[in-house]
């Protein structure tokens, strides 16, 4: 039996189909929502089915049949972001997923799953590459999804309508590095700290992977120095030999590095969680993070790139794309750290649905 | 014969050595500048040689011998950026290069080369990761180096004193893609353009690699649409069917995309140079660029990532590091495009000296 073209009528931002649609479209593909009298399609679903000649759509006013171009232009006027949702819906359907409209944009069922058989696996948020996205706008659906035991999928549509899929999720961070032993006196030079004592330099570098050895000495970064100072593991002085306590050092560090407080808060939290934290400069992030560094003969691969962001951070999706792609190219996870009372962590990773 | 420790005296920001230094230090390693009476070392050279016990340095006032820590602290007070220059000098020397102080910071001779034998290969600019760097500050030494037939090396020192080396150079861009044939009417929807005509869609996509096919239609980006419109290769209308000329379309595009003018100027210049230009969103840059796309059966590898920047752009070195690393991880060259009357191109690539 050839597939029958089912006729529907545009009504507001829905297309209403008669009872025949139930066996043809709902039972075979889970398009639309059953209403009792028939089936209700969203505009995205209607445009998709019209393009595949599964339905025809009549205009609300004069019962004229709308072609794809006409329905697309009407839908694009009625719904902000229609074009983005359409390309994402089409892409996921063509990959064989059952997709239903939902919050924030779609629900996607696991491969082989459908309504009534299995719960949805993903909530999908569709975003244009151009739209700046605040941290809050990501966290809200991440948390809703988490509460419903779903994953949050970000579907980012670029200017050429190509889609990149990400998963965003809250992450707990923990390592296995024990605390370093105290000892040594260091000097704050122009914008970094040198630990002069050779045996202390060796110890901090070998047990904790602090600093960079330069000759027999150890150059420490500002966050490393602040941490060792706050933990009372080193003593510090300025170039004239005057001792610096944690508060006076922090004041100087703030002058040198604009976002010192944010970076240090994250550095401290990660070190306190027994992770080994080093600069991520070569990877364009604040930190690269190891779960454990045993000895310097075999420094392991670092697991994470961590970038510290403020609570009111606005993601520019081009930069997110770059950060995640780079992290994956060096087999690391990309994690954004933000203060919310304590420090919290958001992982964004590429999905290949 | 054991190496003799040669004694020198701190004088301002130089260390002065007697005539014995000529055979010991200049002829074997090209340290310092011959003065007639002896040899003059920069502070960086003096600290390096002191650390290797090749010289001892007496203070200017009381002829007391300075240990490494004392000389380092004095030098760091006398010269801004001393610590950065020291780690870069030490690194290059330990790799076996002959390095001399010069403009902007050092001159480096090619492997096996030295003063009097061969010209220097690189001028070196030493920069801290933390220092924002304006486009102008890069272009000036790039051009000086170019005029002297040298290359410009950027040595970027991160907060842990690890160094990343880059070469920056002006680049000319050219491709081999012929011009597309005219035809078709397109509509501006919310923030992108759809070309409805199937045969025109096919033609533009196959000859020029324009747009993204969605069904039989072609979605065009704003810059693609503007280019095809300005070249009179398509006609364009808004959702109501009213025709849009280039100026009115450009005004709308500016509302949708903040940096549209800059992006379009670069896009147009690249297309006019017979290159094929597509979005670089997945790589975190404005464009990915192909020299030629023959047919769609075998879309080649794109050679360049191009990012459009204004003339007063400030580079943040962490972002440069990320962009260049990402470009290289996908075997592309990272090119920054900026308007200076016409559009000009600056390539930044990683060096592994």
XYZ file of C-alpha atoms in Angstrom:
706
model
C 0.000 0.000 0.000
C 1.458 3.404 -0.966
C 1.735 5.956 1.823
C -1.271 8.229 1.834
C -0.821 11.986 1.973
C -2.773 13.190 4.992
C -4.298 16.626 4.919
C -3.987 19.046 7.849
C -4.955 22.606 8.633
C -2.801 25.394 10.010
C -4.253 26.675 13.331
C -2.085 29.217 15.097
C 1.321 27.617 15.532
C -0.039 24.077 15.127
C -1.213 21.930 12.255
C -4.261 19.792 13.082
C -4.737 16.421 11.384
C -7.727 14.065 11.476
C -7.929 10.591 13.092
C -6.362 8.858 10.072
C -3.054 10.422 11.103
C -2.846 8.277 14.231
C -1.943 4.980 12.550
C -0.026 6.649 9.676
C 2.085 9.195 11.515
C 1.936 8.596 15.237
C 2.205 4.833 15.369
C 4.828 4.841 12.606
C 7.373 7.360 13.713
C 5.822 9.120 16.720
C 5.127 12.388 14.931
C 2.762 14.799 16.707
C 0.659 14.580 19.857
C -2.625 12.625 19.909
C -5.526 14.930 20.794
C -8.408 12.449 20.986
C -9.871 13.644 17.674
C -6.640 13.275 15.738
C -3.078 14.499 15.793
C -1.534 17.893 16.472
C 1.770 18.729 14.788
C 4.185 21.488 15.683
C 5.260 23.707 12.788
C 8.659 22.004 12.669
C 7.036 18.584 12.403
C 4.563 19.806 9.779
C 7.312 21.341 7.612
C 9.390 18.170 7.899
C 6.464 15.925 6.902
C 5.410 18.303 4.112
C 8.928 18.229 2.675
C 8.721 14.428 2.656
C 5.226 14.525 1.061
C 3.667 12.769 4.024
C 1.181 15.577 4.719
C -0.302 18.528 2.912
C -1.084 21.682 4.840
C -4.012 24.040 4.185
C -3.882 27.665 5.222
C -6.101 28.742 8.120
C -7.942 31.485 6.234
C -8.776 30.154 2.775
C -8.038 26.436 2.759
C -5.419 26.991 0.053
C -2.691 24.370 0.011
C 0.641 25.739 1.206
C 3.809 24.631 -0.524
C 7.000 24.104 1.483
C 8.333 27.589 0.816
C 5.041 29.186 1.946
C 4.780 27.086 5.126
C 8.448 27.709 5.909
C 8.115 31.476 5.555
C 4.912 31.556 7.661
C 6.523 29.379 10.358
C 9.623 31.507 10.379
C 7.443 34.585 11.023
C 5.412 32.862 13.747
C 8.211 31.235 15.743
C 11.480 32.852 16.683
C 14.301 30.432 15.945
C 12.142 28.241 13.686
C 14.893 27.841 11.078
C 17.378 26.571 13.644
C 14.922 24.155 15.196
C 13.975 22.903 11.743
C 17.536 21.980 10.733
C 18.210 20.309 14.073
C 14.927 18.365 14.019
C 15.546 17.240 10.438
C 19.102 16.209 11.211
C 18.169 14.119 14.252
C 15.195 12.506 12.475
C 17.376 11.630 9.497
C 19.829 9.978 11.861
C 16.936 7.716 12.909
C 16.091 9.222 16.288
C 12.548 9.713 17.560
C 12.280 13.421 18.387
C 9.345 15.140 20.088
C 8.869 18.841 20.804
C 9.538 19.599 24.466
C 11.447 21.767 26.919
C 13.741 23.527 26.138
C 13.263 22.598 22.453
C 13.092 18.833 21.896
C 13.172 15.487 23.649
C 15.241 12.782 21.968
C 14.703 9.078 22.646
C 17.587 6.646 22.782
C 18.257 4.695 19.593
C 15.431 2.168 19.195
C 13.370 3.901 21.901
C 10.096 5.835 21.580
C 7.292 7.295 23.702
C 5.545 4.604 25.743
C 8.509 2.238 25.449
C 11.393 4.066 27.069
C 12.027 7.432 28.667
C 13.683 10.172 26.589
C 17.473 10.266 26.920
C 18.182 13.894 26.031
C 16.600 17.270 26.408
C 17.762 19.419 23.499
C 18.518 23.128 23.571
C 18.844 24.600 20.063
C 21.073 27.674 19.823
C 22.377 29.821 17.012
C 26.154 30.178 16.847
C 25.602 33.922 16.989
C 23.611 34.022 20.220
C 25.721 34.784 23.271
C 24.698 32.342 26.002
C 24.993 33.170 29.687
C 26.270 30.568 32.136
C 22.861 30.782 33.842
C 21.057 29.934 30.595
C 23.099 26.742 30.347
C 22.938 25.786 34.025
C 19.170 26.071 34.256
C 18.382 23.364 31.646
C 21.402 21.295 32.779
C 19.857 21.153 36.250
C 16.313 20.538 35.033
C 17.626 17.690 32.880
C 19.639 16.326 35.810
C 16.582 16.342 38.085
C 14.611 14.406 35.438
C 17.548 12.020 34.978
C 18.039 13.184 31.393
C 21.131 14.527 29.688
C 21.235 18.004 28.196
C 22.161 18.225 24.531
C 23.188 21.584 23.067
C 22.597 21.727 19.316
C 24.501 24.712 17.952
C 23.629 25.813 14.442
C 26.339 27.728 12.604
C 25.814 30.393 9.952
C 25.803 27.751 7.205
C 23.216 25.627 9.092
C 25.738 22.988 10.018
C 25.137 21.605 13.507
C 27.560 20.786 16.300
C 26.197 18.771 19.217
C 27.468 19.048 22.768
C 26.518 17.601 26.096
C 26.698 19.934 29.099
C 26.748 18.433 32.588
C 27.735 19.203 36.139
C 30.916 17.492 37.147
C 32.521 16.569 40.431
C 36.293 16.752 40.510
C 38.597 14.670 42.694
C 42.209 13.526 42.590
C 44.627 11.397 44.603
C 47.575 13.667 45.207
C 48.768 13.925 48.788
C 49.828 17.215 50.385
C 53.382 18.496 49.952
C 55.836 18.955 52.821
C 56.785 22.397 54.067
C 60.092 24.190 53.611
C 62.036 26.895 51.812
C 62.153 30.638 51.292
C 61.145 32.277 48.025
C 61.351 35.772 46.520
C 58.722 37.640 44.523
C 60.442 39.151 41.479
C 58.700 41.147 38.739
C 55.692 38.892 38.262
C 56.796 35.489 39.424
C 58.383 33.839 42.416
C 61.729 32.062 42.672
C 62.398 29.463 45.353
C 66.179 29.533 45.769
C 66.743 26.523 48.009
C 67.767 23.536 45.931
C 66.418 20.717 48.107
C 63.061 22.449 48.743
C 62.812 23.136 44.996
C 63.369 19.479 44.247
C 60.837 18.339 46.844
C 58.021 20.663 45.725
C 58.559 19.794 42.122
C 58.706 16.051 42.682
C 55.918 15.809 45.251
C 53.109 17.934 43.894
C 54.591 18.978 40.555
C 54.867 22.606 41.691
C 56.774 25.180 39.660
C 59.277 24.978 36.846
C 62.900 24.077 37.617
C 65.364 26.653 36.247
C 68.830 25.468 37.140
C 68.618 24.162 40.703
C 65.943 26.736 41.524
C 62.181 26.584 41.157
C 60.096 29.283 39.474
C 56.610 29.338 40.966
C 53.555 30.934 39.394
C 51.431 33.401 41.342
C 48.672 30.900 42.145
C 51.198 28.248 43.182
C 52.979 30.721 45.438
C 49.721 31.929 46.980
C 48.640 28.376 47.704
C 51.930 27.311 49.256
C 51.962 30.526 51.276
C 48.356 30.211 52.487
C 49.048 26.583 53.468
C 52.225 27.828 55.237
C 54.428 25.519 53.193
C 56.849 28.285 52.094
C 57.926 31.678 53.360
C 58.088 34.578 50.943
C 59.881 37.906 50.685
C 60.056 40.741 48.184
C 63.193 41.810 46.276
C 64.395 43.904 49.224
C 64.145 40.878 51.524
C 61.058 42.123 53.424
C 58.721 39.228 54.294
C 55.365 39.009 52.511
C 52.364 37.429 54.203
C 49.428 35.933 52.284
C 47.336 39.124 52.248
C 50.130 41.399 51.072
C 51.188 38.862 48.449
C 47.587 38.550 47.230
C 47.378 42.324 46.875
C 50.473 42.323 44.706
C 49.218 39.367 42.676
C 45.928 41.191 42.001
C 47.925 44.063 40.511
C 49.841 41.710 38.220
C 46.961 39.515 37.151
C 43.534 41.020 36.679
C 41.496 37.900 37.388
C 43.805 36.600 40.097
C 41.067 36.100 42.715
C 38.893 34.011 40.402
C 41.835 31.941 39.167
C 43.165 31.423 42.668
C 39.785 30.386 44.049
C 39.569 27.658 41.410
C 43.243 26.669 41.762
C 42.829 26.315 45.529
C 39.639 24.295 45.216
C 41.270 21.888 42.753
C 44.439 21.493 44.884
C 42.260 20.985 47.971
C 40.504 18.202 46.042
C 43.919 16.519 45.712
C 44.299 17.303 42.019
C 47.562 18.489 40.466
C 47.051 21.832 38.745
C 49.419 23.368 36.186
C 49.067 26.194 33.695
C 46.951 25.400 30.630
C 48.459 28.265 28.605
C 49.595 26.064 25.735
C 46.024 24.824 25.446
C 44.418 28.264 25.752
C 42.843 27.541 29.153
C 43.741 28.563 32.673
C 44.729 25.101 33.897
C 45.580 21.597 32.890
C 44.742 19.174 35.655
C 46.119 15.750 36.588
C 44.442 13.296 38.953
C 47.859 12.267 40.236
C 51.506 12.778 39.379
C 53.538 9.976 40.916
C 57.090 10.892 40.021
C 58.739 12.990 37.370
C 60.102 10.022 35.442
C 56.597 9.313 34.177
C 54.474 12.460 34.242
C 51.045 11.167 33.195
C 48.696 12.638 30.655
C 46.581 15.437 32.168
C 42.872 14.575 32.166
C 41.254 17.995 32.195
C 41.521 21.500 30.869
C 39.860 23.813 33.378
C 38.909 27.387 32.607
C 37.750 29.655 35.435
C 34.744 31.832 34.617
C 32.744 34.252 36.756
C 29.121 33.523 37.677
C 27.842 36.146 35.226
C 29.912 34.730 32.365
C 28.609 34.913 28.822
C 29.685 32.077 26.560
C 30.535 33.002 22.990
C 29.849 29.806 21.173
C 32.728 30.179 18.743
C 35.098 30.222 21.713
C 33.343 27.221 23.297
C 33.672 25.359 20.019
C 37.367 26.165 19.881
C 37.999 25.217 23.528
C 36.148 21.896 23.366
C 37.644 20.935 20.019
C 41.149 21.715 21.230
C 40.637 19.796 24.499
C 39.426 16.731 22.623
C 42.289 16.929 20.113
C 44.672 16.409 23.045
C 42.400 13.812 24.712
C 41.302 15.989 27.624
C 37.924 16.926 29.031
C 36.932 20.605 28.853
C 35.636 21.832 32.198
C 34.453 25.328 33.097
C 34.818 26.223 36.781
C 32.676 28.936 38.355
C 32.115 30.213 41.875
C 28.643 29.709 43.337
C 29.468 29.993 47.010
C 31.841 27.065 46.568
C 33.470 26.323 43.214
C 31.382 24.240 40.805
C 32.285 22.554 37.547
C 30.516 22.293 34.212
C 31.817 19.905 31.581
C 31.016 20.569 27.924
C 31.844 17.753 25.562
C 31.240 17.058 21.895
C 28.510 14.548 21.062
C 28.410 12.592 17.835
C 24.824 11.392 17.778
C 93.338 23.132 30.607
C 90.432 23.884 32.963
C 88.181 26.796 32.033
C 89.193 29.890 33.885
C 86.611 31.966 35.758
C 86.842 35.471 34.390
C 86.080 38.358 36.653
C 83.829 41.235 35.568
C 82.355 44.346 37.102
C 78.756 45.527 37.115
C 78.489 48.951 35.432
C 74.936 50.214 34.968
C 73.066 47.515 33.064
C 76.268 45.960 31.683
C 79.042 43.783 33.036
C 82.536 44.730 31.822
C 85.228 42.081 31.403
C 88.936 42.451 30.651
C 90.789 41.398 27.454
C 91.121 37.759 28.612
C 87.396 37.384 27.967
C 87.861 37.718 24.211
C 89.399 34.295 23.544
C 87.488 32.599 26.388
C 83.971 33.885 25.897
C 83.682 35.682 22.597
C 85.624 33.361 20.342
C 84.108 30.309 22.037
C 80.355 30.967 22.043
C 79.987 34.578 20.912
C 79.013 35.929 24.317
C 79.125 39.718 24.716
C 80.333 42.553 22.494
C 84.042 43.312 22.025
C 84.823 46.852 23.198
C 88.492 47.131 22.259
C 89.645 46.886 25.878
C 87.657 43.745 26.593
C 84.119 42.412 26.466
C 80.765 43.910 27.486
C 78.015 41.543 28.631
C 74.317 42.300 28.954
C 72.776 41.382 32.308
C 71.100 38.347 30.763
C 74.435 37.093 29.400
C 76.193 37.801 32.696
C 73.565 35.908 34.739
C 73.712 32.988 32.327
C 77.529 32.795 32.482
C 77.558 33.285 36.262
C 75.113 30.387 36.662
C 77.510 28.238 34.620
C 80.531 29.444 36.688
C 82.210 30.946 33.620
C 82.370 34.443 35.114
C 82.206 36.051 38.515
C 80.612 39.464 38.891
C 81.695 42.176 41.312
C 79.305 44.869 42.454
C 79.893 48.396 41.163
C 80.144 50.071 44.583
C 82.248 47.835 46.807
C 83.789 45.142 44.591
C 81.936 42.444 46.573
C 81.290 39.284 44.606
C 77.615 38.836 43.719
C 76.087 35.368 43.852
C 73.478 34.319 41.289
C 70.511 35.256 43.481
C 71.963 38.742 44.140
C 72.755 39.415 40.460
C 69.344 38.102 39.418
C 67.496 40.341 41.893
C 69.548 43.391 40.887
C 68.998 42.686 37.170
C 65.287 42.162 37.696
C 65.114 45.606 39.357
C 67.172 47.273 36.610
C 65.469 45.804 33.529
C 61.775 45.390 33.033
C 61.095 41.895 31.693
C 64.541 40.605 32.721
C 63.131 37.317 34.045
C 61.377 36.560 30.759
C 64.416 37.398 28.671
C 66.578 35.282 30.944
C 64.493 32.115 30.524
C 64.270 32.595 26.749
C 67.991 33.306 26.385
C 68.868 30.284 28.522
C 66.498 28.042 26.598
C 67.857 29.052 23.175
C 71.494 28.833 24.299
C 70.880 25.374 25.773
C 69.433 24.291 22.458
C 72.798 25.213 20.942
C 71.913 28.484 19.221
C 74.164 31.527 19.183
C 72.065 34.352 20.648
C 73.026 38.015 20.821
C 71.138 40.907 22.415
C 69.403 42.984 19.750
C 66.131 44.553 18.627
C 63.433 43.828 19.758
C 65.134 41.498 22.290
C 67.564 39.060 20.670
C 69.098 37.995 17.373
C 69.360 34.251 16.801
C 71.781 32.739 14.301
C 70.905 29.695 12.267
C 72.174 26.374 13.607
C 75.954 26.302 13.079
C 75.998 30.029 12.313
C 77.534 32.888 14.293
C 78.495 36.564 13.981
C 80.987 37.102 11.168
C 80.087 33.806 9.507
C 76.410 34.122 8.628
C 73.632 36.666 9.096
C 71.161 36.175 11.948
C 68.025 34.221 10.980
C 65.537 35.468 13.568
C 64.755 38.604 15.450
C 63.199 37.576 18.759
C 60.426 39.390 20.627
C 60.028 38.105 24.193
C 56.548 38.513 25.653
C 54.841 37.466 28.851
C 51.686 35.393 28.407
C 49.909 38.010 30.503
C 50.785 41.026 28.367
C 48.058 41.973 25.896
C 49.707 42.632 22.548
C 48.246 45.011 19.987
C 48.248 44.109 16.305
C 50.473 47.147 15.737
C 53.058 45.881 18.245
C 53.328 42.671 16.243
C 53.272 44.242 12.795
C 56.026 46.725 13.537
C 58.751 44.115 14.270
C 57.325 41.778 11.594
C 57.937 44.514 9.045
C 61.337 45.516 10.389
C 62.381 41.858 10.270
C 60.983 41.526 6.748
C 62.939 44.574 5.546
C 66.132 43.098 6.995
C 65.318 39.716 5.449
C 64.983 38.111 8.879
C 62.126 36.171 10.377
C 60.310 37.358 13.499
C 60.195 34.907 16.369
C 57.739 35.488 19.219
C 58.880 33.813 22.437
C 55.933 33.723 24.813
C 56.689 32.924 28.427
C 53.814 31.469 30.432
C 53.223 31.864 34.155
C 55.298 28.765 34.886
C 58.212 30.065 32.729
C 57.554 27.565 29.993
C 58.134 29.047 26.534
C 56.138 28.714 23.340
C 57.787 29.920 20.140
C 55.890 31.337 17.174
C 56.810 32.888 13.880
C 54.678 35.835 12.728
C 54.807 36.863 9.082
C 52.864 38.740 6.460
C 51.138 36.445 4.041
C 49.730 36.801 0.562
C 46.629 34.775 -0.165
C 45.561 33.412 -3.531
C 43.392 30.581 -4.856
C 42.331 29.042 -8.134
C 38.552 29.007 -7.942
C 36.724 30.453 -10.927
C 33.672 32.689 -10.599
C 30.204 31.158 -10.238
C 27.415 31.591 -12.810
C 24.433 33.790 -12.043
C 20.865 32.683 -11.344
C 18.116 32.200 -8.755
C 15.972 34.089 -6.285
C 16.496 33.822 -2.551
C 14.615 34.946 0.575
C 16.017 36.453 3.755
C 14.395 34.662 6.701
C 15.175 35.313 10.351
C 18.951 35.465 10.090
C 19.849 33.454 7.009
C 18.912 33.223 3.393
C 17.234 30.384 1.519
C 17.678 29.921 -2.224
C 14.573 28.015 -3.287
C 15.426 27.134 -6.874
C 16.759 23.597 -7.081
C 19.012 23.913 -10.125
C 20.526 27.227 -9.021
C 21.080 25.716 -5.566
C 22.901 22.784 -7.096
C 25.019 25.015 -9.314
C 26.136 27.408 -6.570
C 26.948 24.582 -4.257
C 28.876 22.573 -6.815
C 30.717 25.481 -8.463
C 31.965 27.610 -5.622
C 30.874 25.517 -2.656
C 28.334 28.158 -1.589
C 25.732 27.457 1.093
C 24.466 24.328 2.758
C 21.968 22.120 0.900
C 18.809 21.460 2.960
C 16.571 19.255 0.858
C 16.806 20.577 -2.703
C 17.250 24.122 -1.397
C 20.374 25.997 -0.399
C 20.802 27.867 2.873
C 23.204 30.766 2.403
C 25.006 32.604 5.164
C 24.862 36.389 5.404
C 28.321 36.933 3.913
C 27.648 34.481 1.092
C 24.362 36.180 0.287
C 25.902 39.632 0.376
C 28.674 38.545 -1.970
C 26.382 36.864 -4.472
C 24.085 39.901 -4.301
C 26.854 42.463 -4.739
C 28.204 40.457 -7.694
C 24.627 40.349 -9.071
C 24.660 36.548 -9.127
C 21.346 36.181 -7.194
C 18.290 38.294 -6.546
C 16.991 38.583 -3.005
C 13.692 39.396 -1.304
C 12.430 39.585 2.268
C 9.754 37.318 3.760
C 6.970 39.502 2.331
C 8.440 39.150 -1.186
C 9.765 42.736 -1.388
C 13.103 42.861 -3.232
C 16.245 43.685 -1.242
C 19.195 45.408 -2.878
C 22.747 45.156 -1.599
C 22.562 48.234 0.628
C 19.285 47.323 2.283
C 20.455 43.739 2.781
C 23.708 44.958 4.291
C 21.792 47.125 6.732
C 19.786 44.121 7.872
C 22.888 41.967 8.093
C 24.564 44.565 10.314
C 21.618 44.309 12.711
C 21.943 40.522 12.859
C 25.695 40.283 13.079
C 27.643 42.906 15.000
C 30.908 42.593 13.112
C 29.293 42.015 9.726
C 31.216 44.756 7.893
C 34.599 43.477 9.015
C 33.729 39.856 8.272
C 32.271 40.737 4.888
C 35.263 42.831 3.871
C 37.540 39.855 4.521
C 35.137 37.354 2.954
C 34.898 39.464 -0.202
C 38.645 39.939 -0.436
C 39.254 36.188 -0.120
C 36.563 35.316 -2.685
C 37.945 37.993 -5.023
C 41.323 36.269 -4.664
C 39.666 33.109 -6.020
C 39.670 31.306 -2.696
C 36.720 29.257 -1.440
C 35.540 30.570 1.904
C 33.304 28.703 4.345
C 32.449 29.195 7.999
C 35.183 28.221 10.448
C 32.768 27.931 13.373
C 33.736 24.364 14.241
C 37.327 25.524 14.487
C 36.531 28.653 16.479
C 37.495 31.051 13.665
C 35.497 33.096 11.216
C 36.449 31.173 8.089
C 38.027 28.023 6.798
C 39.528 28.608 3.366
C 40.242 26.300 0.435
C 42.491 27.119 -2.496
C 40.133 25.258 -4.779
C 37.115 22.962 -4.546
C 36.840 20.955 -7.731
C 33.674 18.951 -7.229
C 31.712 17.766 -4.228
C 32.734 14.124 -4.580
C 36.177 15.038 -3.278
C 36.026 18.203 -1.181
C 39.681 18.824 -0.381
C 41.209 19.629 2.959
C 40.946 23.366 3.733
C 44.373 24.996 3.994
C 43.679 28.006 6.214
C 41.705 29.191 9.176
C 41.163 32.924 8.787
C 39.997 35.170 11.599
C 39.012 38.769 10.817
C 40.306 41.343 13.306
C 40.059 45.138 13.339
C 43.151 47.295 12.935
C 43.143 48.242 16.630
C 42.902 44.614 17.716
C 44.553 43.488 20.935
C 45.804 39.911 20.949
C 45.333 37.974 24.160
C 48.109 35.459 23.975
C 46.105 32.669 25.558
C 43.593 32.973 22.707
C 46.390 33.079 20.105
C 47.882 29.959 21.643
C 44.506 28.224 21.442
C 43.822 29.325 17.857
C 47.236 28.329 16.506
C 47.292 25.031 18.367
C 43.819 24.161 17.127
C 44.673 25.119 13.526
C 47.794 22.962 13.574
C 45.914 20.027 15.126
C 43.730 19.985 11.998
C 46.707 20.686 9.690
C 45.719 24.227 8.762
C 47.568 27.516 8.837
C 46.264 30.178 11.227
C 45.884 33.532 9.484
C 44.614 36.798 10.953
C 43.046 39.175 8.416
C 42.874 42.900 9.102
C 41.869 45.945 7.085
C 44.591 48.481 6.344
C 43.039 50.207 3.395
C 42.939 46.870 1.596
C 42.766 43.606 3.552
C 46.087 42.222 4.762
C 47.036 38.886 6.261
C 49.266 37.885 9.164
C 50.143 34.253 9.687
C 51.138 33.053 13.152
C 52.608 29.585 13.328
C 54.240 27.490 16.006
C 58.013 27.110 15.821
C 59.898 24.202 17.338
C 63.455 25.510 17.439
